């Protein structure tokens, strides 16, 4: 069904809200609708970007400065966009990405209180006009996500942050959703998985029929 440029869909939210679980569900839904899909994630998605991811998540590293963290995230993103995202979109694939720049506004902007103008400047430099066509923001109380994620055992460098950090992340995400209501669809993620996926089907049905208001040709200016 896809003839022109593919669509860029991102999944966002705090830890343990179900992004990874639902990425597979959404991929299957789109494929069942004969849409070619590429699934990927950030930080990561290429060999180099996955190495950067390992550096970012490594709990045994030396203390990482906020600036180093922000620049590493955008370095990985630059590589990911050039090597994977843009070629896939140009080839007509729909790209389903587990986290993207809304995560930077939420974690570095909200969680770490870094300057939003600096993030916006890097976004412009690294992404040019590229913005998601649709963002599914999975929202749940922090404690719900932490409890779900905590069952996995070992923690990465971000997961060792305190609850207050994740509260700030959640508020920053909700602020992004307020700023971009057309692009960002809020999914209430503290419900049973079946109910969450029923909502996803409703949103995605509109998307594949293209009556949901995908915003102009993949270009959304902040
Ligand atoms: N980071 C950043 O700081 N800045 C950036 O710009 C970017 C990223 C892009 C790695 O991300 C870290 O990078 C991230 C922010 C930072 N750190 N944190 N925290 P990640 O995406 O790899 O890490 P994550 O958010 O921690 O992923 P996650 O914990 O795997 O969360 P998830 O993918 O949203 O959840 P899940 O794995 O699908 O589900 C967790 C469990 O809950 C699992 O057992 C499921 O079966 C269960 N689950 C899912 N949905 C439900 C429902 N509805 N009910 C009950 N149980 C459920």
CSV table of C-alpha atoms and ligand atoms in Angstrom, one decimal:
chain,number,residue,atom,x,y,z
A,1,UNK,CA,0.0,0.0,0.0
A,2,UNK,CA,2.9,2.4,0.5
A,3,UNK,CA,4.0,4.0,-2.7
A,4,UNK,CA,5.8,7.2,-1.6
A,5,UNK,CA,7.9,8.0,1.4
A,6,UNK,CA,7.2,5.9,4.5
A,7,UNK,CA,5.9,7.2,7.8
A,8,UNK,CA,8.0,7.7,10.8
A,9,UNK,CA,6.3,6.5,14.1
A,10,UNK,CA,8.0,6.8,17.5
A,11,UNK,CA,7.1,5.1,20.8
A,12,UNK,CA,7.8,7.1,23.9
A,13,UNK,CA,7.3,7.0,27.6
A,14,UNK,CA,9.1,6.3,30.9
A,15,UNK,CA,10.7,3.0,31.7
A,16,UNK,CA,8.5,-0.1,31.9
A,17,UNK,CA,5.4,1.5,30.3
A,18,UNK,CA,5.3,-1.1,27.5
A,19,UNK,CA,7.0,0.5,24.5
A,20,UNK,CA,9.0,-2.6,23.6
A,21,UNK,CA,6.1,-5.0,24.2
A,22,UNK,CA,3.8,-2.9,22.0
A,23,UNK,CA,6.4,-2.2,19.3
A,24,UNK,CA,6.1,-5.9,18.2
A,25,UNK,CA,2.3,-5.6,18.4
A,26,UNK,CA,2.3,-2.5,16.2
A,27,UNK,CA,4.7,-4.0,13.7
A,28,UNK,CA,2.4,-7.1,13.3
A,29,UNK,CA,-0.6,-4.8,12.9
A,30,UNK,CA,1.0,-2.8,10.2
A,31,UNK,CA,2.4,-5.8,8.4
A,32,UNK,CA,-1.1,-7.4,8.5
A,33,UNK,CA,-2.2,-4.3,6.6
A,34,UNK,CA,0.5,-4.9,4.0
A,35,UNK,CA,2.7,-2.0,5.1
A,36,UNK,CA,6.5,-2.7,5.1
A,37,UNK,CA,7.9,-1.9,8.5
A,38,UNK,CA,11.3,-1.4,9.9
A,39,UNK,CA,11.7,-1.6,13.7
A,40,UNK,CA,14.5,0.1,15.4
A,41,UNK,CA,15.4,1.9,18.7
A,42,UNK,CA,17.3,4.8,20.3
A,43,UNK,CA,19.9,5.1,21.5
A,44,UNK,CA,21.0,2.5,18.9
A,45,UNK,CA,19.9,1.2,15.6
A,46,UNK,CA,23.3,0.9,13.9
A,47,UNK,CA,26.5,-0.8,15.0
A,48,UNK,CA,28.1,2.5,16.0
A,49,UNK,CA,25.0,3.8,17.7
A,50,UNK,CA,24.6,0.5,19.6
A,51,UNK,CA,28.2,1.0,20.9
A,52,UNK,CA,27.2,4.5,22.0
A,53,UNK,CA,24.1,3.0,23.7
A,54,UNK,CA,26.4,0.6,25.6
A,55,UNK,CA,28.5,3.5,26.8
A,56,UNK,CA,25.4,5.5,27.9
A,57,UNK,CA,23.8,2.6,29.8
A,58,UNK,CA,27.0,1.2,31.4
A,59,UNK,CA,26.5,1.3,35.1
A,60,UNK,CA,30.3,0.8,35.8
A,61,UNK,CA,31.5,3.8,33.8
A,62,UNK,CA,33.1,6.9,35.3
A,63,UNK,CA,30.6,9.6,36.1
A,64,UNK,CA,29.2,10.8,32.8
A,65,UNK,CA,28.8,14.6,32.4
A,66,UNK,CA,25.4,15.8,31.3
A,67,UNK,CA,26.9,17.5,28.3
A,68,UNK,CA,28.7,14.3,27.3
A,69,UNK,CA,25.5,12.3,27.7
A,70,UNK,CA,23.5,14.8,25.5
A,71,UNK,CA,26.2,14.9,22.8
A,72,UNK,CA,26.5,11.1,22.7
A,73,UNK,CA,22.8,10.8,22.3
A,74,UNK,CA,22.7,13.1,19.4
A,75,UNK,CA,25.9,11.5,17.9
A,76,UNK,CA,24.1,8.1,17.9
A,77,UNK,CA,21.0,9.8,16.5
A,78,UNK,CA,22.9,11.4,13.6
A,79,UNK,CA,24.3,8.0,12.6
A,80,UNK,CA,21.0,6.3,13.0
A,81,UNK,CA,19.2,8.9,10.8
A,82,UNK,CA,21.8,8.8,8.1
A,83,UNK,CA,22.3,5.0,8.0
A,84,UNK,CA,18.9,3.6,8.8
A,85,UNK,CA,15.9,6.0,9.2
A,86,UNK,CA,16.2,8.2,6.1
A,87,UNK,CA,17.0,5.4,3.7
A,88,UNK,CA,14.1,3.3,5.0
A,89,UNK,CA,11.6,6.2,4.8
A,90,UNK,CA,12.9,7.0,1.3
A,91,UNK,CA,12.4,3.4,0.2
A,92,UNK,CA,8.7,3.6,1.4
A,93,UNK,CA,9.2,1.6,4.6
A,94,UNK,CA,7.4,2.8,7.8
A,95,UNK,CA,9.9,3.2,10.6
A,96,UNK,CA,8.8,2.2,14.1
A,97,UNK,CA,11.3,3.6,16.5
A,98,UNK,CA,11.4,2.8,20.3
A,99,UNK,CA,12.3,6.3,21.6
A,100,UNK,CA,13.5,9.4,19.6
A,101,UNK,CA,14.0,13.1,20.4
A,102,UNK,CA,11.0,13.4,22.7
A,103,UNK,CA,13.0,11.2,25.0
A,104,UNK,CA,15.8,13.8,25.0
A,105,UNK,CA,13.4,16.5,25.9
A,106,UNK,CA,12.0,14.3,28.7
A,107,UNK,CA,15.2,12.7,30.1
A,108,UNK,CA,17.9,15.4,29.5
A,109,UNK,CA,15.5,18.4,29.5
A,110,UNK,CA,13.1,17.2,32.2
A,111,UNK,CA,15.0,14.6,34.2
A,112,UNK,CA,18.4,16.4,34.1
A,113,UNK,CA,17.0,20.0,33.8
A,114,UNK,CA,19.3,20.7,30.8
A,115,UNK,CA,18.5,23.8,28.7
A,116,UNK,CA,15.7,23.2,26.2
A,117,UNK,CA,17.3,25.6,23.8
A,118,UNK,CA,20.4,23.5,23.6
A,119,UNK,CA,18.4,20.4,22.8
A,120,UNK,CA,16.3,22.3,20.2
A,121,UNK,CA,19.6,23.6,18.6
A,122,UNK,CA,21.0,20.0,18.4
A,123,UNK,CA,17.7,18.7,17.1
A,124,UNK,CA,17.7,21.2,14.3
A,125,UNK,CA,21.4,20.6,13.4
A,126,UNK,CA,21.1,16.8,13.5
A,127,UNK,CA,17.6,16.2,12.1
A,128,UNK,CA,17.1,19.1,9.8
A,129,UNK,CA,13.3,18.8,8.9
A,130,UNK,CA,13.0,15.2,10.1
A,131,UNK,CA,10.3,14.8,12.8
A,132,UNK,CA,8.0,11.8,13.6
A,133,UNK,CA,4.7,11.7,11.7
A,134,UNK,CA,3.1,10.1,14.8
A,135,UNK,CA,4.3,9.6,18.4
A,136,UNK,CA,2.6,7.1,20.7
A,137,UNK,CA,3.3,8.3,24.2
A,138,UNK,CA,2.7,5.5,26.7
A,139,UNK,CA,1.9,7.1,30.0
A,140,UNK,CA,1.6,5.5,33.4
A,141,UNK,CA,2.4,6.5,37.0
A,142,UNK,CA,6.1,6.3,37.6
A,143,UNK,CA,5.7,3.6,40.3
A,144,UNK,CA,3.8,1.3,37.9
A,145,UNK,CA,6.6,1.5,35.3
A,146,UNK,CA,9.3,1.1,37.9
A,147,UNK,CA,7.7,-1.9,39.4
A,148,UNK,CA,7.3,-3.6,35.9
A,149,UNK,CA,10.8,-2.8,34.9
A,150,UNK,CA,12.2,-3.7,38.3
A,151,UNK,CA,11.2,-7.3,37.8
A,152,UNK,CA,13.9,-7.6,35.1
A,153,UNK,CA,16.7,-7.7,37.7
A,154,UNK,CA,19.8,-5.8,36.7
A,155,UNK,CA,19.6,-2.0,36.4
A,156,UNK,CA,21.3,0.2,33.8
A,157,UNK,CA,22.7,3.7,34.5
A,158,UNK,CA,19.4,5.5,33.9
A,159,UNK,CA,17.4,3.0,35.9
A,160,UNK,CA,19.5,3.8,39.0
A,161,UNK,CA,18.0,7.3,39.1
A,162,UNK,CA,15.6,8.2,41.9
A,163,UNK,CA,11.9,8.4,41.6
A,164,UNK,CA,11.9,12.2,41.5
A,165,UNK,CA,14.0,12.0,38.2
A,166,UNK,CA,11.3,9.8,36.6
A,167,UNK,CA,8.5,12.1,37.8
A,168,UNK,CA,10.3,15.0,36.0
A,169,UNK,CA,10.7,12.8,32.9
A,170,UNK,CA,7.0,12.0,33.0
A,171,UNK,CA,6.0,15.7,33.4
A,172,UNK,CA,8.3,16.7,30.5
A,173,UNK,CA,6.7,14.0,28.3
A,174,UNK,CA,3.2,15.3,29.1
A,175,UNK,CA,4.4,18.8,28.4
A,176,UNK,CA,5.6,17.7,24.9
A,177,UNK,CA,2.2,16.1,24.4
A,178,UNK,CA,0.5,19.4,25.2
A,179,UNK,CA,2.8,21.3,22.8
A,180,UNK,CA,2.2,18.8,19.9
A,181,UNK,CA,-1.3,17.5,20.3
A,182,UNK,CA,-1.6,16.6,16.6
A,183,UNK,CA,1.5,14.5,16.5
A,184,UNK,CA,1.6,12.9,20.0
A,185,UNK,CA,-1.2,10.5,20.9
A,186,UNK,CA,-1.4,9.8,24.6
A,187,UNK,CA,-1.9,6.1,25.4
A,188,UNK,CA,-3.0,5.3,29.0
A,189,UNK,CA,-0.6,2.5,29.7
A,190,UNK,CA,-1.5,1.5,33.3
A,191,UNK,CA,-4.3,-0.7,32.0
A,192,UNK,CA,-4.3,-4.4,31.2
A,193,UNK,CA,-2.2,-5.0,28.1
A,194,UNK,CA,-5.3,-6.1,26.1
A,195,UNK,CA,-7.0,-2.8,26.7
A,196,UNK,CA,-3.9,-0.8,25.8
A,197,UNK,CA,-3.6,-2.8,22.5
A,198,UNK,CA,-7.3,-2.2,21.8
A,199,UNK,CA,-6.6,1.6,22.0
A,200,UNK,CA,-3.6,1.1,19.7
A,201,UNK,CA,-5.7,-0.7,17.1
A,202,UNK,CA,-8.2,2.3,17.2
A,203,UNK,CA,-5.4,4.8,16.6
A,204,UNK,CA,-3.6,2.7,14.0
A,205,UNK,CA,-6.8,1.9,12.1
A,206,UNK,CA,-7.2,5.6,11.5
A,207,UNK,CA,-3.6,5.9,10.6
A,208,UNK,CA,-3.6,3.2,7.9
A,209,UNK,CA,-6.8,4.6,6.5
A,210,UNK,CA,-4.9,7.9,6.6
A,211,UNK,CA,-7.8,9.8,8.1
A,212,UNK,CA,-6.1,10.4,11.4
A,213,UNK,CA,-4.3,13.5,10.5
A,214,UNK,CA,-0.8,12.4,9.8
A,215,UNK,CA,0.8,15.8,9.8
A,216,UNK,CA,2.1,17.0,6.4
A,217,UNK,CA,4.5,14.7,4.7
A,218,UNK,CA,6.5,13.9,7.7
A,219,UNK,CA,7.6,17.4,8.3
A,220,UNK,CA,6.6,18.9,11.6
A,221,UNK,CA,8.2,22.1,12.8
A,222,UNK,CA,8.5,22.5,16.6
B,1,LIG,N1,17.4,7.9,26.8
B,1,LIG,C1,17.7,9.2,27.1
B,1,LIG,O1,18.1,9.5,28.2
B,1,LIG,N2,17.6,10.2,26.1
B,1,LIG,C2,17.3,9.9,24.8
B,1,LIG,O2,17.2,10.7,24.0
B,1,LIG,C3,17.0,8.5,24.6
B,1,LIG,C4,17.1,7.5,25.6
B,1,LIG,C5,16.5,8.1,23.2
B,1,LIG,C6,17.3,3.3,27.4
B,1,LIG,O3,16.1,3.3,26.8
B,1,LIG,C7,17.6,4.6,28.1
B,1,LIG,O4,18.0,5.7,27.3
B,1,LIG,C8,16.3,5.1,28.8
B,1,LIG,C9,16.3,6.6,28.6
B,1,LIG,C10,17.6,6.9,27.9
B,1,LIG,N3,16.4,4.8,30.2
B,1,LIG,N4,15.5,4.6,31.0
B,1,LIG,N5,14.9,4.5,31.9
B,1,LIG,P1,15.2,2.0,26.7
B,1,LIG,O5,14.0,2.3,25.9
B,1,LIG,O6,16.0,0.8,26.3
B,1,LIG,O7,14.9,1.7,28.3
B,1,LIG,P2,13.6,1.6,29.0
B,1,LIG,O8,12.6,2.7,28.8
B,1,LIG,O9,14.0,1.4,30.4
B,1,LIG,O10,12.8,0.4,28.4
B,1,LIG,P3,12.0,-0.6,29.2
B,1,LIG,O11,12.2,-0.5,30.6
B,1,LIG,O12,12.2,-1.9,28.5
B,1,LIG,O13,10.5,-0.1,29.0
B,1,LIG,P4,9.4,-0.5,28.0
B,1,LIG,O14,10.0,-0.9,26.7
B,1,LIG,O15,8.5,0.7,27.9
B,1,LIG,O16,8.6,-1.7,28.7
B,1,LIG,P5,8.5,-3.2,28.2
B,1,LIG,O17,9.8,-3.9,28.3
B,1,LIG,O18,7.6,-3.3,27.0
B,1,LIG,O19,7.6,-3.7,29.5
B,1,LIG,C11,8.2,-3.9,30.8
B,1,LIG,C12,7.5,-5.0,31.5
B,1,LIG,O20,6.1,-4.7,31.7
B,1,LIG,C13,7.5,-6.3,30.7
B,1,LIG,O21,7.6,-7.4,31.6
B,1,LIG,C14,6.1,-6.4,30.0
B,1,LIG,O22,5.6,-7.7,29.8
B,1,LIG,C15,5.2,-5.7,31.1
B,1,LIG,N6,4.1,-4.9,30.6
B,1,LIG,C16,4.0,-4.2,29.5
B,1,LIG,N7,2.8,-3.6,29.3
B,1,LIG,C17,2.1,-4.1,30.4
B,1,LIG,C18,0.7,-3.9,30.8
B,1,LIG,N8,-0.1,-3.1,30.1
B,1,LIG,N9,0.3,-4.5,31.9
B,1,LIG,C19,1.1,-5.2,32.6
B,1,LIG,N10,2.4,-5.5,32.3
B,1,LIG,C20,2.9,-4.9,31.2
